[in-house]
Amino acid sequence: MKCKLCPHYCDISENAYGFCGVRKNVDGEIVSDNYGKITSLALDPIEKKPLYHFFPGSKILSVGSYGCNMKCGFCQNFEISQNKANYEYLSPEKLTEIAINTQDNIGVAFTYNEPTISFEYVVDCAKLLKQADLNVVLVSNGQINSAPLEKLANLVDAWNIDMKAWSEDFYKRQFGDFETAKRTVEIVSKTAHVEITTLIIPGENDNDYEIAAMSKWLAGISADIPLHLSRYFPRYNYDKPATPKDTLFRLVRIAKQQLNYVYVGNV
Ligand code: SF4
């Protein structure tokens, strides 16, 4: 069976998993093995997603499962993205009930690990959350093919999409697809609020050219899309020192030549 959810297009034999370690061939059908398996649940400030221009000052119930369809050596969340962590099962009905009963909560953010690989769960929850007049937020690497994305896009109110770099080579080294990430931003910006995050890693994606080129592309969609340049700290397989603050401030100045809202994160 071929999984057509993301650009890996995995061929999965009976009872085996795809590259993400989540989607599985069961009796000739591709299913998501992490359906409803929640590893993290917290009421976070919306700014923590980060979303700075979507109900600023509010809080959102944030949930994550496990697994990812990229394998970034610098992953800042590798404990749940690259491993099957302990989980609690929450049906879409139960998650919606918790969201409704949580005080001062504007909705549910699917975050912490890559939510699009839990496609069926996110869709099932999003339908119920919309019925309850709650917001649906996705924090994603954007690695989802157009056909499933079109089915999801109308159910999502806001996205934070991680643009890892402005380089096909960089994406390949982290097992992702540059063109898919760009296309996802272009598609979802037509139907939802969008903000972009880029983790700036010394010697990897911190050159002026990349940020200038990415900002120009983003401004072509809308100069009002907020860009968050986030500070890298050594994690997982990367032991380079943390990004110098001066680098971040230099790149912010470059991005601001094209974009109206550029922020520094994790300093
Ligand atoms: S979602 Fe998982 S199984 Fe499906 S194509 Fe992507 S990596 Fe492969």
Short mmCIF file of N, CA and C in Angstrom, two decimals, residues 165-260:
data_model
loop_
_atom_site.label_atom_id
_atom_site.label_comp_id
_atom_site.label_asym_id
_atom_site.label_seq_id
_atom_site.Cartn_x
_atom_site.Cartn_y
_atom_site.Cartn_z
N ALA A 165 14.31 26.19 6.33
CA ALA A 165 15.42 26.90 5.68
C ALA A 165 14.93 27.30 4.31
N TRP A 166 15.76 28.04 3.60
CA TRP A 166 15.41 28.37 2.22
C TRP A 166 16.37 27.61 1.30
N SER A 167 16.33 26.29 1.38
CA SER A 167 17.30 25.48 0.66
C SER A 167 16.78 24.06 0.51
N GLU A 168 16.74 23.62 -0.74
CA GLU A 168 16.31 22.25 -1.03
C GLU A 168 17.26 21.24 -0.39
N ASP A 169 18.54 21.57 -0.44
CA ASP A 169 19.56 20.66 0.12
C ASP A 169 19.34 20.48 1.63
N PHE A 170 19.08 21.58 2.33
CA PHE A 170 18.84 21.50 3.77
C PHE A 170 17.64 20.59 4.05
N TYR A 171 16.55 20.80 3.31
CA TYR A 171 15.35 19.97 3.52
C TYR A 171 15.67 18.50 3.28
N LYS A 172 16.41 18.22 2.21
CA LYS A 172 16.74 16.82 1.91
C LYS A 172 17.50 16.18 3.05
N ARG A 173 18.44 16.93 3.62
CA ARG A 173 19.26 16.37 4.72
C ARG A 173 18.42 16.09 5.96
N GLN A 174 17.28 16.78 6.10
CA GLN A 174 16.41 16.54 7.26
C GLN A 174 15.20 15.68 6.84
N PHE A 175 15.28 15.07 5.66
CA PHE A 175 14.24 14.15 5.17
C PHE A 175 12.90 14.85 4.94
N GLY A 176 12.99 16.07 4.41
CA GLY A 176 11.78 16.81 4.07
C GLY A 176 11.84 17.29 2.63
N ASP A 177 10.79 17.98 2.20
CA ASP A 177 10.70 18.45 0.83
C ASP A 177 10.39 19.95 0.82
N PHE A 178 11.32 20.70 0.29
CA PHE A 178 11.26 22.17 0.28
C PHE A 178 10.01 22.67 -0.46
N GLU A 179 9.77 22.12 -1.65
CA GLU A 179 8.64 22.59 -2.46
C GLU A 179 7.31 22.36 -1.74
N THR A 180 7.18 21.23 -1.05
CA THR A 180 5.93 20.95 -0.33
C THR A 180 5.72 21.97 0.78
N ALA A 181 6.78 22.30 1.51
CA ALA A 181 6.63 23.28 2.59
C ALA A 181 6.14 24.61 2.03
N LYS A 182 6.73 25.05 0.93
CA LYS A 182 6.32 26.33 0.33
C LYS A 182 4.86 26.27 -0.14
N ARG A 183 4.52 25.16 -0.81
CA ARG A 183 3.16 25.04 -1.35
C ARG A 183 2.13 25.06 -0.23
N THR A 184 2.45 24.41 0.89
CA THR A 184 1.51 24.40 2.02
C THR A 184 1.24 25.82 2.51
N VAL A 185 2.28 26.60 2.64
CA VAL A 185 2.09 27.99 3.09
C VAL A 185 1.20 28.74 2.09
N GLU A 186 1.47 28.54 0.82
CA GLU A 186 0.69 29.25 -0.21
C GLU A 186 -0.78 28.84 -0.16
N ILE A 187 -1.05 27.55 0.09
CA ILE A 187 -2.44 27.07 0.13
C ILE A 187 -3.15 27.57 1.38
N VAL A 188 -2.55 27.37 2.54
CA VAL A 188 -3.29 27.68 3.78
C VAL A 188 -3.43 29.18 4.00
N SER A 189 -2.55 29.96 3.41
CA SER A 189 -2.67 31.41 3.61
C SER A 189 -3.92 31.97 2.92
N LYS A 190 -4.54 31.17 2.05
CA LYS A 190 -5.78 31.63 1.39
C LYS A 190 -6.99 31.45 2.30
N THR A 191 -6.91 30.54 3.27
CA THR A 191 -8.11 30.21 4.05
C THR A 191 -7.96 30.46 5.56
N ALA A 192 -6.75 30.72 6.03
CA ALA A 192 -6.55 30.79 7.48
C ALA A 192 -5.49 31.84 7.83
N HIS A 193 -5.43 32.13 9.12
CA HIS A 193 -4.34 32.98 9.61
C HIS A 193 -3.05 32.15 9.62
N VAL A 194 -1.95 32.74 9.18
CA VAL A 194 -0.68 32.00 9.09
C VAL A 194 0.46 32.81 9.68
N GLU A 195 1.28 32.15 10.47
CA GLU A 195 2.56 32.72 10.89
C GLU A 195 3.64 31.68 10.60
N ILE A 196 4.86 32.15 10.43
CA ILE A 196 5.97 31.27 10.03
C ILE A 196 7.05 31.30 11.11
N THR A 197 7.63 30.13 11.36
CA THR A 197 8.76 30.07 12.28
C THR A 197 9.96 29.46 11.56
N THR A 198 11.13 30.03 11.77
CA THR A 198 12.37 29.42 11.28
C THR A 198 13.35 29.36 12.45
N LEU A 199 13.79 28.15 12.74
CA LEU A 199 14.82 27.96 13.77
C LEU A 199 16.16 28.26 13.12
N ILE A 200 16.84 29.27 13.62
CA ILE A 200 18.12 29.69 13.02
C ILE A 200 19.26 28.90 13.66
N ILE A 201 19.95 28.12 12.82
CA ILE A 201 21.03 27.24 13.31
C ILE A 201 22.36 27.73 12.73
N PRO A 202 23.35 27.98 13.58
CA PRO A 202 24.63 28.50 13.09
C PRO A 202 25.24 27.59 12.02
N GLY A 203 25.64 28.21 10.91
CA GLY A 203 26.33 27.46 9.85
C GLY A 203 25.41 26.63 8.99
N GLU A 204 24.13 26.61 9.30
CA GLU A 204 23.19 25.79 8.53
C GLU A 204 22.22 26.62 7.70
N ASN A 205 21.59 27.60 8.33
CA ASN A 205 20.57 28.39 7.61
C ASN A 205 20.60 29.84 8.07
N ASP A 206 21.79 30.29 8.54
CA ASP A 206 21.86 31.62 9.13
C ASP A 206 22.51 32.65 8.21
N ASN A 207 22.53 32.33 6.89
CA ASN A 207 23.15 33.32 6.01
C ASN A 207 22.11 34.36 5.54
N ASP A 208 22.62 35.53 5.23
CA ASP A 208 21.75 36.65 4.89
C ASP A 208 20.90 36.34 3.66
N TYR A 209 21.53 35.65 2.69
CA TYR A 209 20.83 35.40 1.43
C TYR A 209 19.54 34.63 1.65
N GLU A 210 19.62 33.56 2.47
CA GLU A 210 18.44 32.70 2.66
C GLU A 210 17.29 33.46 3.29
N ILE A 211 17.61 34.25 4.31
CA ILE A 211 16.52 34.98 4.99
C ILE A 211 15.94 36.05 4.07
N ALA A 212 16.82 36.69 3.28
CA ALA A 212 16.33 37.71 2.34
C ALA A 212 15.41 37.05 1.30
N ALA A 213 15.83 35.88 0.79
CA ALA A 213 15.03 35.21 -0.25
C ALA A 213 13.71 34.70 0.32
N MET A 214 13.75 34.15 1.53
CA MET A 214 12.51 33.65 2.13
C MET A 214 11.54 34.81 2.42
N SER A 215 12.07 35.91 2.91
CA SER A 215 11.23 37.06 3.23
C SER A 215 10.60 37.64 1.97
N LYS A 216 11.37 37.65 0.89
CA LYS A 216 10.83 38.17 -0.38
C LYS A 216 9.68 37.29 -0.86
N TRP A 217 9.87 35.97 -0.77
CA TRP A 217 8.81 35.04 -1.18
C TRP A 217 7.56 35.23 -0.32
N LEU A 218 7.78 35.35 0.99
CA LEU A 218 6.67 35.51 1.93
C LEU A 218 5.92 36.81 1.66
N ALA A 219 6.69 37.87 1.41
CA ALA A 219 6.07 39.17 1.12
C ALA A 219 5.22 39.10 -0.15
N GLY A 220 5.60 38.19 -1.07
CA GLY A 220 4.82 38.00 -2.30
C GLY A 220 3.45 37.43 -1.99
N ILE A 221 3.33 36.69 -0.89
CA ILE A 221 2.01 36.19 -0.45
C ILE A 221 1.32 37.29 0.34
N SER A 222 1.99 37.79 1.37
CA SER A 222 1.52 38.96 2.11
C SER A 222 2.64 39.44 3.03
N ALA A 223 2.93 40.71 2.96
CA ALA A 223 3.98 41.30 3.82
C ALA A 223 3.52 41.34 5.27
N ASP A 224 2.23 41.06 5.52
CA ASP A 224 1.71 41.06 6.89
C ASP A 224 1.81 39.70 7.57
N ILE A 225 2.32 38.69 6.89
CA ILE A 225 2.51 37.39 7.55
C ILE A 225 3.66 37.52 8.54
N PRO A 226 3.40 37.24 9.84
CA PRO A 226 4.47 37.36 10.82
C PRO A 226 5.51 36.25 10.66
N LEU A 227 6.77 36.63 10.82
CA LEU A 227 7.88 35.68 10.76
C LEU A 227 8.59 35.67 12.11
N HIS A 228 8.76 34.46 12.67
CA HIS A 228 9.45 34.30 13.95
C HIS A 228 10.80 33.64 13.68
N LEU A 229 11.87 34.34 13.99
CA LEU A 229 13.21 33.75 13.87
C LEU A 229 13.60 33.27 15.27
N SER A 230 13.72 31.97 15.38
CA SER A 230 13.84 31.38 16.71
C SER A 230 15.27 30.93 16.98
N ARG A 231 15.67 31.04 18.22
CA ARG A 231 17.05 30.71 18.59
C ARG A 231 17.20 29.21 18.82
N TYR A 232 18.18 28.62 18.14
CA TYR A 232 18.49 27.20 18.30
C TYR A 232 19.33 26.98 19.57
N PHE A 233 19.04 25.90 20.27
CA PHE A 233 19.89 25.42 21.36
C PHE A 233 20.28 23.98 21.06
N PRO A 234 21.48 23.53 21.48
CA PRO A 234 21.91 22.17 21.15
C PRO A 234 20.94 21.12 21.69
N ARG A 235 20.47 20.24 20.83
CA ARG A 235 19.54 19.17 21.20
C ARG A 235 19.77 17.99 20.28
N TYR A 236 19.31 16.84 20.69
CA TYR A 236 19.25 15.63 19.86
C TYR A 236 20.63 15.35 19.26
N ASN A 237 20.80 15.38 17.94
CA ASN A 237 22.09 15.01 17.33
C ASN A 237 22.98 16.20 17.01
N TYR A 238 22.55 17.40 17.39
CA TYR A 238 23.35 18.59 17.10
C TYR A 238 23.95 19.12 18.39
N ASP A 239 25.29 19.32 18.38
CA ASP A 239 25.89 19.86 19.60
C ASP A 239 26.57 21.21 19.36
N LYS A 240 26.27 21.83 18.22
CA LYS A 240 26.81 23.18 17.99
C LYS A 240 26.29 24.11 19.08
N PRO A 241 27.09 25.13 19.46
CA PRO A 241 26.59 26.07 20.48
C PRO A 241 25.33 26.80 20.02
N ALA A 242 24.60 27.34 20.98
CA ALA A 242 23.36 28.08 20.67
C ALA A 242 23.64 29.23 19.71
N THR A 243 22.64 29.60 18.96
CA THR A 243 22.77 30.70 17.99
C THR A 243 23.11 32.01 18.72
N PRO A 244 24.16 32.71 18.28
CA PRO A 244 24.45 34.01 18.90
C PRO A 244 23.28 34.97 18.71
N LYS A 245 22.98 35.74 19.74
CA LYS A 245 21.85 36.68 19.64
C LYS A 245 22.07 37.70 18.52
N ASP A 246 23.34 38.09 18.32
CA ASP A 246 23.63 39.08 17.26
C ASP A 246 23.20 38.57 15.89
N THR A 247 23.36 37.26 15.68
CA THR A 247 22.94 36.68 14.39
C THR A 247 21.45 36.88 14.19
N LEU A 248 20.69 36.59 15.24
CA LEU A 248 19.23 36.72 15.13
C LEU A 248 18.83 38.17 14.85
N PHE A 249 19.45 39.09 15.56
CA PHE A 249 19.07 40.50 15.36
C PHE A 249 19.48 40.99 13.96
N ARG A 250 20.61 40.48 13.45
CA ARG A 250 21.03 40.84 12.09
C ARG A 250 19.99 40.32 11.07
N LEU A 251 19.55 39.08 11.25
CA LEU A 251 18.60 38.49 10.30
C LEU A 251 17.23 39.16 10.40
N VAL A 252 16.86 39.57 11.60
CA VAL A 252 15.59 40.31 11.75
C VAL A 252 15.63 41.59 10.91
N ARG A 253 16.76 42.28 10.97
CA ARG A 253 16.87 43.53 10.19
C ARG A 253 16.71 43.26 8.70
N ILE A 254 17.28 42.15 8.24
CA ILE A 254 17.18 41.79 6.81
C ILE A 254 15.73 41.45 6.45
N ALA A 255 15.08 40.64 7.29
CA ALA A 255 13.70 40.23 7.01
C ALA A 255 12.76 41.44 7.03
N LYS A 256 13.04 42.38 7.89
CA LYS A 256 12.16 43.55 8.01
C LYS A 256 12.20 44.44 6.77
N GLN A 257 13.19 44.24 5.91
CA GLN A 257 13.19 45.01 4.65
C GLN A 257 12.05 44.59 3.74
N GLN A 258 11.50 43.37 4.00
CA GLN A 258 10.41 42.85 3.15
C GLN A 258 9.09 42.70 3.92
N LEU A 259 9.20 42.42 5.22
CA LEU A 259 8.02 42.01 6.00
C LEU A 259 7.71 43.01 7.09
N ASN A 260 6.43 43.12 7.42
CA ASN A 260 6.01 44.12 8.42
C ASN A 260 6.16 43.64 9.86
#
